[in-house]
XYZ file of C-alpha atoms in Angstrom:
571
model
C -17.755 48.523 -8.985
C -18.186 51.901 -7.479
C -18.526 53.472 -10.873
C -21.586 50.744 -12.027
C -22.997 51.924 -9.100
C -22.770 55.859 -9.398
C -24.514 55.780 -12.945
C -27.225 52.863 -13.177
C -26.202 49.268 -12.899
C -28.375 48.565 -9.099
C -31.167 49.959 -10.867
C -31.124 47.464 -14.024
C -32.993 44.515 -13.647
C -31.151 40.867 -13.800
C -31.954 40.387 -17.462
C -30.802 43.353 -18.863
C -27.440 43.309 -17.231
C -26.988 39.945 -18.479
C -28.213 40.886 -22.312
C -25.127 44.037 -21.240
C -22.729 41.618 -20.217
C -22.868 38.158 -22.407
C -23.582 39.782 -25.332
C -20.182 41.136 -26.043
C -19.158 37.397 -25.423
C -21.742 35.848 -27.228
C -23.487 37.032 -29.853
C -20.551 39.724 -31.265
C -18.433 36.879 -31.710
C -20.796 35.268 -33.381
C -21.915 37.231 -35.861
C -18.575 38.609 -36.771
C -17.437 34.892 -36.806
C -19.975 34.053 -39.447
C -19.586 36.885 -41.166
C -16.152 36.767 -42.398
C -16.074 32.824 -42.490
C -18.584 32.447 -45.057
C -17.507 35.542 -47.023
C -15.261 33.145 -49.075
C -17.612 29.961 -49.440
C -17.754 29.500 -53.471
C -20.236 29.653 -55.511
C -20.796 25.349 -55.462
C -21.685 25.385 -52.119
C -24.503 26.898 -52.944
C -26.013 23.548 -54.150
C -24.630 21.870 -50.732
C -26.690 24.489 -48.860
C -29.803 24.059 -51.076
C -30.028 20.311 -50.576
C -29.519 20.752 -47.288
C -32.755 22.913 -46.741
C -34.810 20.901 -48.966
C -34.113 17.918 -46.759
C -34.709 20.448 -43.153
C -37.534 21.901 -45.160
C -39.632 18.560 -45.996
C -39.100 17.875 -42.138
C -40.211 20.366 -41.029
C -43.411 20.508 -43.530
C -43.854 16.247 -42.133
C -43.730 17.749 -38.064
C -46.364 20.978 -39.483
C -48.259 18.180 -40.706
C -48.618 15.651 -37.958
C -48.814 18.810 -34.987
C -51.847 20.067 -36.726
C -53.599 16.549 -37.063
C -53.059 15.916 -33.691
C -55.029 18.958 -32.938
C -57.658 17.514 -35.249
C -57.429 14.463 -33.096
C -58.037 16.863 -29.971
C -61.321 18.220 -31.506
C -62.218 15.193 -32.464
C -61.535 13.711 -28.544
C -63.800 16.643 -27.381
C -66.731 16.223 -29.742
C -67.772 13.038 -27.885
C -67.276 13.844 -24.492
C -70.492 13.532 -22.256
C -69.705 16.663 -20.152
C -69.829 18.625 -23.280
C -72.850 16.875 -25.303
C -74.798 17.569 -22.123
C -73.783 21.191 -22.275
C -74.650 21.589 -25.577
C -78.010 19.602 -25.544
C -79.256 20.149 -22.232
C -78.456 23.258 -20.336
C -78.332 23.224 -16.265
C -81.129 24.551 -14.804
C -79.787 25.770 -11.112
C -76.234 27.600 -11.313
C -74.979 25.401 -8.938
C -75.153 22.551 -11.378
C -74.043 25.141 -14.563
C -70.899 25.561 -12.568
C -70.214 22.189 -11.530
C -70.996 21.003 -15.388
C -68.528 24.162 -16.333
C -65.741 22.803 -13.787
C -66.143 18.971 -14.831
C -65.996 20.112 -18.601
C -62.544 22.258 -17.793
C -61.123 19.034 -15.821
C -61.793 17.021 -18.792
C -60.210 19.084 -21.423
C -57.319 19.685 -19.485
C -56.896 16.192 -19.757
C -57.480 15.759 -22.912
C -54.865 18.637 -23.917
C -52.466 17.773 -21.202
C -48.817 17.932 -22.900
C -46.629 20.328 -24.680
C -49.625 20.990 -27.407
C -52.061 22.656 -24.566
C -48.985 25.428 -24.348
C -49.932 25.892 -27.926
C -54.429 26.019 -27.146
C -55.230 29.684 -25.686
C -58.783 28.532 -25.608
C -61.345 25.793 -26.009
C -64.661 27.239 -27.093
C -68.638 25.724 -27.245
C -71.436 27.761 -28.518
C -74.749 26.367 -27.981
C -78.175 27.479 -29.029
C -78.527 29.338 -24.911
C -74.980 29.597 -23.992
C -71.235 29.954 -24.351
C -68.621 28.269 -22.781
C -64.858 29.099 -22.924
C -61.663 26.522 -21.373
C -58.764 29.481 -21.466
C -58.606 32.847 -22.507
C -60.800 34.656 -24.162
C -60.565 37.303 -26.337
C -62.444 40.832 -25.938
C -64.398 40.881 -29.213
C -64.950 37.035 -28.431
C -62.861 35.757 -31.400
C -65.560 36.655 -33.118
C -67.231 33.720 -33.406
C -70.659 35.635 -33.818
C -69.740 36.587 -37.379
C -72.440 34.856 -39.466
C -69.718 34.095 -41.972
C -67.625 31.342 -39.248
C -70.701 29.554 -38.019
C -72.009 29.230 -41.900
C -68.561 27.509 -42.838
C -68.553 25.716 -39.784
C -71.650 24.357 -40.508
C -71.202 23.567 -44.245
C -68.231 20.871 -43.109
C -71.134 18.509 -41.763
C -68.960 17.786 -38.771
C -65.460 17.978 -40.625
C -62.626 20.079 -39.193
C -62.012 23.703 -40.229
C -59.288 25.545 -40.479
C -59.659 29.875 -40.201
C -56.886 31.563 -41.131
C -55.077 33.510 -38.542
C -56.550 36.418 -36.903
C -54.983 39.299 -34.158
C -57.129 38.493 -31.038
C -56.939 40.463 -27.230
C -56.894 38.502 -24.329
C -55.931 40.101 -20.878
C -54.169 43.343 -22.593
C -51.984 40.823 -25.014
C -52.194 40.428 -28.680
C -51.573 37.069 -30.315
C -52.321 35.652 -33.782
C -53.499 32.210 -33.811
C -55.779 30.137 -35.955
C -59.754 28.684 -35.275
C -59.630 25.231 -35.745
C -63.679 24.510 -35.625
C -66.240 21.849 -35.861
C -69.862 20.944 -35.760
C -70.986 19.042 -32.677
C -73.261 16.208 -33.430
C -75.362 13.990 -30.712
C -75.992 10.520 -31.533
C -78.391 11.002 -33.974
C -76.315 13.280 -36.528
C -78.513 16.805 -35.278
C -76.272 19.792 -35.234
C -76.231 20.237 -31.416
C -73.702 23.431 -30.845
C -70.210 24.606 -32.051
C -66.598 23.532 -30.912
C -63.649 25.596 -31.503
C -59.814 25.531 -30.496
C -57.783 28.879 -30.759
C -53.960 27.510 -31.532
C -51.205 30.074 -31.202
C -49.739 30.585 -35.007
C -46.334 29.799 -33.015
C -47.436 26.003 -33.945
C -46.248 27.026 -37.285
C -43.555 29.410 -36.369
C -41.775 27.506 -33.502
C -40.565 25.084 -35.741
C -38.775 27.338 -38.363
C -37.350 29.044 -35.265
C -36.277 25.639 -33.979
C -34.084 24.485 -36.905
C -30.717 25.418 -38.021
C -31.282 27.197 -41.392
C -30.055 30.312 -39.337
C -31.158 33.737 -38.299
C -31.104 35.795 -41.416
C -33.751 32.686 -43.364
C -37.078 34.237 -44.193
C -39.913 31.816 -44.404
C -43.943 31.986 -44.712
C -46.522 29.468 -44.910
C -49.133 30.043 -47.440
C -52.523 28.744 -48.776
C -52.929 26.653 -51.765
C -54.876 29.862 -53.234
C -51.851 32.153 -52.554
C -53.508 33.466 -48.982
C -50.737 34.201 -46.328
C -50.688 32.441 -43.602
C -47.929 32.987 -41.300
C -44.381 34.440 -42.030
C -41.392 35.231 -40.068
C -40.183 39.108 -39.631
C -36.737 38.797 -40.797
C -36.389 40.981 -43.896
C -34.059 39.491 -46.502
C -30.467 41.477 -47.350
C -29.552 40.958 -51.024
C -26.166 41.884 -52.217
C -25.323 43.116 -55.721
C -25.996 40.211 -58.226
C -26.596 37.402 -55.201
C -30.359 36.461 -55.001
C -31.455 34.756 -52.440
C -32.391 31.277 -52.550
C -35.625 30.053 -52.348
C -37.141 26.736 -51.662
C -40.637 25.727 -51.469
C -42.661 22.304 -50.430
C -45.881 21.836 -50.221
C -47.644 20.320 -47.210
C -49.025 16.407 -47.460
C -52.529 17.226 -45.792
C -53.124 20.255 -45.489
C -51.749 21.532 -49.353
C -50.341 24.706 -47.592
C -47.306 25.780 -49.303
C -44.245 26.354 -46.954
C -41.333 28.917 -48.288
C -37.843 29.353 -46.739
C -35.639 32.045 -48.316
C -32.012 32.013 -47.905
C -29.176 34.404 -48.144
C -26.518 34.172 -49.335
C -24.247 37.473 -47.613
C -22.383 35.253 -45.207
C -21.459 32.621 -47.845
C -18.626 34.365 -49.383
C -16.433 35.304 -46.501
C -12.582 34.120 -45.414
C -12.612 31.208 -43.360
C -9.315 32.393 -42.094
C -9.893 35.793 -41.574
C -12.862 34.753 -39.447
C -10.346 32.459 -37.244
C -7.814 34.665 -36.741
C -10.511 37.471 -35.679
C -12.184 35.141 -32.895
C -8.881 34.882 -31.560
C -8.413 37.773 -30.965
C -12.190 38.434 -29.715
C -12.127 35.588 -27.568
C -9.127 36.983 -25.551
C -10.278 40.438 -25.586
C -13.797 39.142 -23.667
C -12.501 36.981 -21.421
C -11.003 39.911 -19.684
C -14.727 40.999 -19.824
C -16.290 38.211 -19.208
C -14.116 37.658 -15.918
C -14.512 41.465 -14.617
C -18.856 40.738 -15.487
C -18.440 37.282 -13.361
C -16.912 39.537 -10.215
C -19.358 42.060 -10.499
C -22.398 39.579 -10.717
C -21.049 38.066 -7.608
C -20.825 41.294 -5.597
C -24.172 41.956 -6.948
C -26.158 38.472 -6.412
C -24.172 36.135 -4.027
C -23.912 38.646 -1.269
C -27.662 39.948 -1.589
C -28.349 36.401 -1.539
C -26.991 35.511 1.522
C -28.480 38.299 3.386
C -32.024 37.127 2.070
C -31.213 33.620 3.591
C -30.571 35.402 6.295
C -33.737 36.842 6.346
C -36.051 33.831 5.993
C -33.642 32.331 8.757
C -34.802 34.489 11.154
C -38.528 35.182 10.083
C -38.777 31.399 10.364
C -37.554 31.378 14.039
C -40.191 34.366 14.770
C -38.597 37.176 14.533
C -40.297 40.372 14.395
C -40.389 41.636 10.762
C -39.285 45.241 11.903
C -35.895 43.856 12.839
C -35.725 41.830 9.220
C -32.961 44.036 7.458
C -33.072 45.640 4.101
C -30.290 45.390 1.762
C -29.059 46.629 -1.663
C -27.979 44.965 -4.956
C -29.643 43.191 -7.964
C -33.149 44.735 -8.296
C -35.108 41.051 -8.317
C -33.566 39.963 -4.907
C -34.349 43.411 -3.296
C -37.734 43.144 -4.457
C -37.940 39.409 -3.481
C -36.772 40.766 0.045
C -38.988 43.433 0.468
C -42.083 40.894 -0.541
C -40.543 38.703 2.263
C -40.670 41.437 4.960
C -44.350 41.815 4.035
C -45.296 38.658 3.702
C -44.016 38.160 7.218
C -46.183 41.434 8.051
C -49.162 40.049 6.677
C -48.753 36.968 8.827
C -48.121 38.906 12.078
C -51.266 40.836 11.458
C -53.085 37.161 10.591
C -52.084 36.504 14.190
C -53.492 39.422 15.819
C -56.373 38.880 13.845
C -56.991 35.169 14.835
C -56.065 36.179 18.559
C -58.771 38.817 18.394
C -61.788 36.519 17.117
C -61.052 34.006 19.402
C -61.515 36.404 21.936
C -64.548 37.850 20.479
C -65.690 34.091 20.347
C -65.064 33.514 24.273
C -66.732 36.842 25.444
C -69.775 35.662 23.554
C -69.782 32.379 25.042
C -69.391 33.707 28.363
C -72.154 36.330 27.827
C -74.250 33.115 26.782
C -73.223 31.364 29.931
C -74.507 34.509 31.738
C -77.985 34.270 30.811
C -78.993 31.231 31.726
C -79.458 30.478 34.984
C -78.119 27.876 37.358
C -80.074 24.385 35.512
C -79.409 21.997 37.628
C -80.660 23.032 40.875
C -82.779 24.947 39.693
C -84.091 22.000 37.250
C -84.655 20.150 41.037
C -86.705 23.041 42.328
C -88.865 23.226 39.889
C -89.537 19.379 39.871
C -90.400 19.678 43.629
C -92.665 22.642 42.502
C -94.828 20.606 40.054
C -95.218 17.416 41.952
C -96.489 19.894 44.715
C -98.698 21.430 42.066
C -100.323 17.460 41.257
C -100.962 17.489 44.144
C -103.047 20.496 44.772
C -104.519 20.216 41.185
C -102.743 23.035 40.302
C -102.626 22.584 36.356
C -102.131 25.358 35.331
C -98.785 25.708 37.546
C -98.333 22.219 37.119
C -98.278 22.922 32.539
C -96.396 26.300 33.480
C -93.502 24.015 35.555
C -93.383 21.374 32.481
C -92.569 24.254 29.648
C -90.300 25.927 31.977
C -88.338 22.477 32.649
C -88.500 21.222 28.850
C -86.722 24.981 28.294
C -84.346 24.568 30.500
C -83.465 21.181 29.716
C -82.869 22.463 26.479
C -80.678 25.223 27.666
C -78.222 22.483 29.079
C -76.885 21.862 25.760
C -74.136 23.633 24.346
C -74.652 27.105 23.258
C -72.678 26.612 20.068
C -74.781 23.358 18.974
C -76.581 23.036 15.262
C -80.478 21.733 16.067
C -83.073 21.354 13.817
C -85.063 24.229 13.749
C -88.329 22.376 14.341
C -86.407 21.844 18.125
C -85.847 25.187 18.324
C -89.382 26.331 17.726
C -90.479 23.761 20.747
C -88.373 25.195 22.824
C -89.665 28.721 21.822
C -93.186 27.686 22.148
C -92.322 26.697 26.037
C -90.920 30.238 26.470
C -94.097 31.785 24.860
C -96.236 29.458 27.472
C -94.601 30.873 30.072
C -94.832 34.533 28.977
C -98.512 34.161 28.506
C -98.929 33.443 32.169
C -98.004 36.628 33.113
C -98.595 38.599 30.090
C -101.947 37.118 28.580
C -102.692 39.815 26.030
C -100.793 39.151 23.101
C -100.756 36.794 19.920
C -97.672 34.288 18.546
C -98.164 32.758 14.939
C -95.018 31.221 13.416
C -95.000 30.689 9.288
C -92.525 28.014 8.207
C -92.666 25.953 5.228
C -92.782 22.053 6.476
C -89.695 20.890 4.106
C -87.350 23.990 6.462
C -87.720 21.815 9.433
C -84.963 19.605 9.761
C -82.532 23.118 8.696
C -79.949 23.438 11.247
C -79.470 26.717 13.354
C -77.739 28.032 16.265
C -79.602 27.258 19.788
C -81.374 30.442 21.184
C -81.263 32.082 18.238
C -84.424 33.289 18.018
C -86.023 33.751 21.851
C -83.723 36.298 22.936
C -85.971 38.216 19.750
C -89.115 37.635 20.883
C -88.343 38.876 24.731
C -87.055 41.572 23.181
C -90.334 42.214 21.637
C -92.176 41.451 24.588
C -90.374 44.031 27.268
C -89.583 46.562 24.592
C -92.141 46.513 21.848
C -96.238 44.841 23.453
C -95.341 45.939 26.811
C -96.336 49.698 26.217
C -99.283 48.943 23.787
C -102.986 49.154 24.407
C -104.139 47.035 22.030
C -103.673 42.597 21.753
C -100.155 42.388 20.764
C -98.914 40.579 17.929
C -95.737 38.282 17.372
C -95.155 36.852 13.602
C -92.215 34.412 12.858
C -91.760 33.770 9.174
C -89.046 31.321 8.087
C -88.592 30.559 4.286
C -85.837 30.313 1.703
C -84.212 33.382 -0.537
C -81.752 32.679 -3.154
C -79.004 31.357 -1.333
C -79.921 32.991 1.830
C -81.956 31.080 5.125
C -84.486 33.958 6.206
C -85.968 34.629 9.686
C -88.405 37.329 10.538
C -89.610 38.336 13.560
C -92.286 41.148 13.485
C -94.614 42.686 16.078
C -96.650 45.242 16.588
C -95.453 47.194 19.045
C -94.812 50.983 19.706
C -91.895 50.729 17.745
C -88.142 52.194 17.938
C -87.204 56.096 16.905
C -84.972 56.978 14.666
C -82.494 58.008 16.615
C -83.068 54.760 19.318
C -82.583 52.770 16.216
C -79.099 54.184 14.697
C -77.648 53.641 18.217
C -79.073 50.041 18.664
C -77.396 49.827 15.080
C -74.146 51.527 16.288
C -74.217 48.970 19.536
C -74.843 45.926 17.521
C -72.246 46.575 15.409
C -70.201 47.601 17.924
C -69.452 51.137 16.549
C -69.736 53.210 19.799
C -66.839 51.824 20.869
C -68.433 50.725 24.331
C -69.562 47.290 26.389
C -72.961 46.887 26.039
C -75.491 47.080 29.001
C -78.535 47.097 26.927
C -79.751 44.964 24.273
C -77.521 42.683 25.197
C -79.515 39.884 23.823
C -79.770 41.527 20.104
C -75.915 42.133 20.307
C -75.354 38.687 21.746
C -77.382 36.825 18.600
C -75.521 39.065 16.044
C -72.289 38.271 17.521
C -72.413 34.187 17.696
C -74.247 34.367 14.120
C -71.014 36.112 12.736
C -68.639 34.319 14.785
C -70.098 30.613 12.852
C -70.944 32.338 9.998
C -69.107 35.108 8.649
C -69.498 38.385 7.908
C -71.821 37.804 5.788
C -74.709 37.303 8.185
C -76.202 38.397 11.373
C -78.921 40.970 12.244
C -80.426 44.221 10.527
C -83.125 45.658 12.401
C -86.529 47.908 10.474
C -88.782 49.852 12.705
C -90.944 52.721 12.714
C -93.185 54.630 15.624
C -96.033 52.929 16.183
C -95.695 50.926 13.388
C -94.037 47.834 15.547
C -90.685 46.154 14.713
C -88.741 43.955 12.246
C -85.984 41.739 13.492
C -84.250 39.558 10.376
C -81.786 37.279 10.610
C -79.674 36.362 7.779
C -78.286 32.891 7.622
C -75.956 31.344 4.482
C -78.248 28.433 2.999
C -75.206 25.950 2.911
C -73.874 26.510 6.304
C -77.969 25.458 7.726
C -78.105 22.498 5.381
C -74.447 20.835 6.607
């Protein structure tokens, strides 16, 4: 054991040091076997063997046959599914619906070729007049189906099958010869609507040759009625002095592709005996191997094994995956080890991760909680307030006390609720109300398309915006300030602008508002907490993918977006 180890046996893969250790005790004895026994068959069973093949031969030609009609029978299946004629005829017009109509036409042809044959079906293609559609792999020229040549043949069959000979195709970095079995889609009124094509592995042919017992030396190759090859096996025939091989030929029922088997006849004429008395000897001789390669394999798998068990053991019971141990032995089960440890890594880090958001989550919640103030009594004061205000004919307090109550009413829901937007634009008008009694000299104008107003957002999602452009942006202005809020619909994207006309934010003020909203400085926040507290609950019930981004020039005003998913506003 020590010497396997010195040289290179822990750093041979599994396979290869079985293929090192059976073959001595399999496929030497085997050969040699064969070899002398049929050294001495005469010359009549020659006639024994040819029958033999004839008979194996026209079976195998009558399992060719039916394996390739039932592939006909597939294509013939697919022409009339509705998924497909719709496809072909009338193209989705949103990619939503092309991909749904793609994933309904994949489920059904999977079930269509479900079985041993869809082993056999690398790809199921349709060509229409605007598009192309391929179930499987494709190839990297795309099996060339834009040769003028296949779609003219196709075409000439009126909606009858076609068989292409075999080509060499490329998918994913692996060559493979298979055939292009193809036919003319029709709607129900006979018009050509679009191509379908199956690519079938030529091991349809070859798999059954290989399956049967006219042995390992038999050449064979399937051929066209016109003398075109087809397919053919590898093995090269080895003739001895005045011995010609057999050959024996039948021609296939429906297809009238001629199938040839050649055998030879070296290992005919060997002694029976000789052969016996040699596997004797051979089988005794590799036992001794075969028992020292059965203790090896078990010093080399069982125990490596075990440890791995081990392992899982105690990365199930939490563990820390720096005190999982490492081991040596077969190559595989280290590997399979090592992928454990990681795995278990991964998951740890998973934690840490899911630990941190929810973190993130409650600080933002909190910071939420912190700007609002104290509704309920403060919901009783201001009651008290306006019915005071009646009374004087105060209206103007009295209108001032209503928007500030409807706002805070609103604020008593939960921070992390989905409204309508529409709600969230009354509220916003309230706030603006209010503003305007102490600040009078400024404009709001909000641009919203009337089917966005049921769309669902965050609460507060856009007033802590508009303050901001209040104290930051009108507050140092001259002139009648302006406030714009545009709402609308891009690509798969919810929109929300919020643009005034303010002094506007420096360069340098605006990379560190950035930095802060993105939390890059690496500090708590005590200003623009508002910006940073939007941009966080966006991401936290979005993703990633949304939030804030923030355009401003000198006294040019300022651009506040916010960037919503479409699907998670339409739920």
């Amino acid at each position: 054991m020590n010497i396997f180890k010195l040289f290179f046996w822990n750093k041979l893969p599994l396979p290869y040091k079985l293929f090192l250790v059976y073959t001595p005790l399999i496929i030497i004895p085997v050969i040699s076997g064969s070899f002398y026994l049929t050294s001495k068959f005469n010359e009549s069973n020659r006639n024994t063997v040819t029958e033999y093949s004839e008979e194996l031969l026209e079976l195998i030609s009558g399992k060719i046959d039916d394996r390739m009609s039932v592939f006909e029978d597939i294509s013939f299946q697919l022409l009339w599914v509705p998924e497909i004629q719709r496809f072909l005829q009338n193209p989705p017009v949103s990619p939503y619906e092309n991909v749904e109509l793609k994933a309904s036409i994949s489920n059904r042809v999977d079930a269509i070729t479900a079985g041993k044959e869809k082993k056999s079906i690398k790809a199921v293609v349709l060509i229409s007049d605007t598009d192309r559609l391929v179930i499987g792999e494709d190839d990297k020229n795309k099996y060339f189906d834009d040769d003028p040549s296949f779609v003219q043949i196709a075409l000439s069959k009126k909606g009858r099958v076609e068989w292409f000979l075999p080509q060499t195709f490329t998918s994913s970095s692996l060559k493979f010869d298979a055939f292009r079995l193809a036919r003319v889609v029709r709607n129900e009124k006979l018009q050509n609507i679009g191509l379908l094509y199956l690519v079938l592995d030529t091991k349809i042919i070859s798999d059954f040759f290989k399956e049967t017992k006219l042995g390992e030396d038999v050449k064979w190759q399937m051929q066209t009625a016109t003398g075109e090859e087809i397919v053919k096996s590898s093995t090269d025939i080895k003739r001895d002095t005045g011995k010609e091989p057999i050959m024996i030929s039948h021609t296939l029922n429906h297809f009238r592709w001629l199938a040839s088997v050649y055998l030879p006849l070296n290992d005919l004429y060997k002694t029976i005996d000789q052969m016996n008395q040699l596997t004797l000897w051979i089988a005794l001789f590799f036992l001794l191997i075969g028992l020292l390669a059965t203790y090896i394999l078990a010093i080399d798998i069982i125990v490596p094994l075990r440890r791995l068990k081990n392992n899982m053991k105690q990365g199930i019971k939490g563990v820390a995956p720096s005190s999982l141990r490492k081991f040596t032995g077969t190559k595989e089960l280290v590997e399979l080890n090592d992928t454990f440890i990681s795995v278990m890594y991964e998951i740890q880090q998973l934690i840490l991760e899911v630990v941190k958001n929810q973190s993130l989550k409650r600080n933002a919640e909190i910071k939420a909680l912190q700007n609002q103030l104290s509704p309920h009594f403060l919901y009783n004061a201001l009651n008290s307030i306006r019915w005071m205000a009646m009374l004087q004919n105060q209206h103007n307090i009295k209108e001032m006390i209503d928007s500030l109550s409807q706002l805070l009413t609103y604020s008593m829901r939960k921070m992390d609720e989905l409204v309508p937007i529409h709600e969230e634009l009354s509220a916003l008008n309230d706030y603006i109300n209010i503003q305007k009694v102490g600040q009078q000299n400024f404009q709001f104008n909000v641009d919203m398309h009337h089917d966005l107003r049921n769309i669902r957002v965050l609460k507060f999602l856009i007033q802590p915006l508009i303050e901001n452009s209040l104290v930051h942006g009108l507050a140092q202005i001259n002139c009648t300030g302006k406030i714009n809020v545009t709402i609308y619909k891009k690509d798969l994207y919810l929109m929300i602008h919020v643009i005034d006309n303010g002094c506007g934010i420096s360069p340098d003020k605006l990379e560190e508002i950035v930095n802060r909203l993105n939390g890059k400085d690496g500090k708590e926040p005590t200003k623009h907490i508002g910006l940073r507290n939007v941009h966080e609950r966006i991401q936290l019930h979005y993703g990633q993918i949304s939030g804030l981004s923030i355009d401003s020039a000198v006294d040019k005003g300022t651009r506040v977006t916010i960037t919503l998913p479409w699907e998670g506003t339409t739920r």
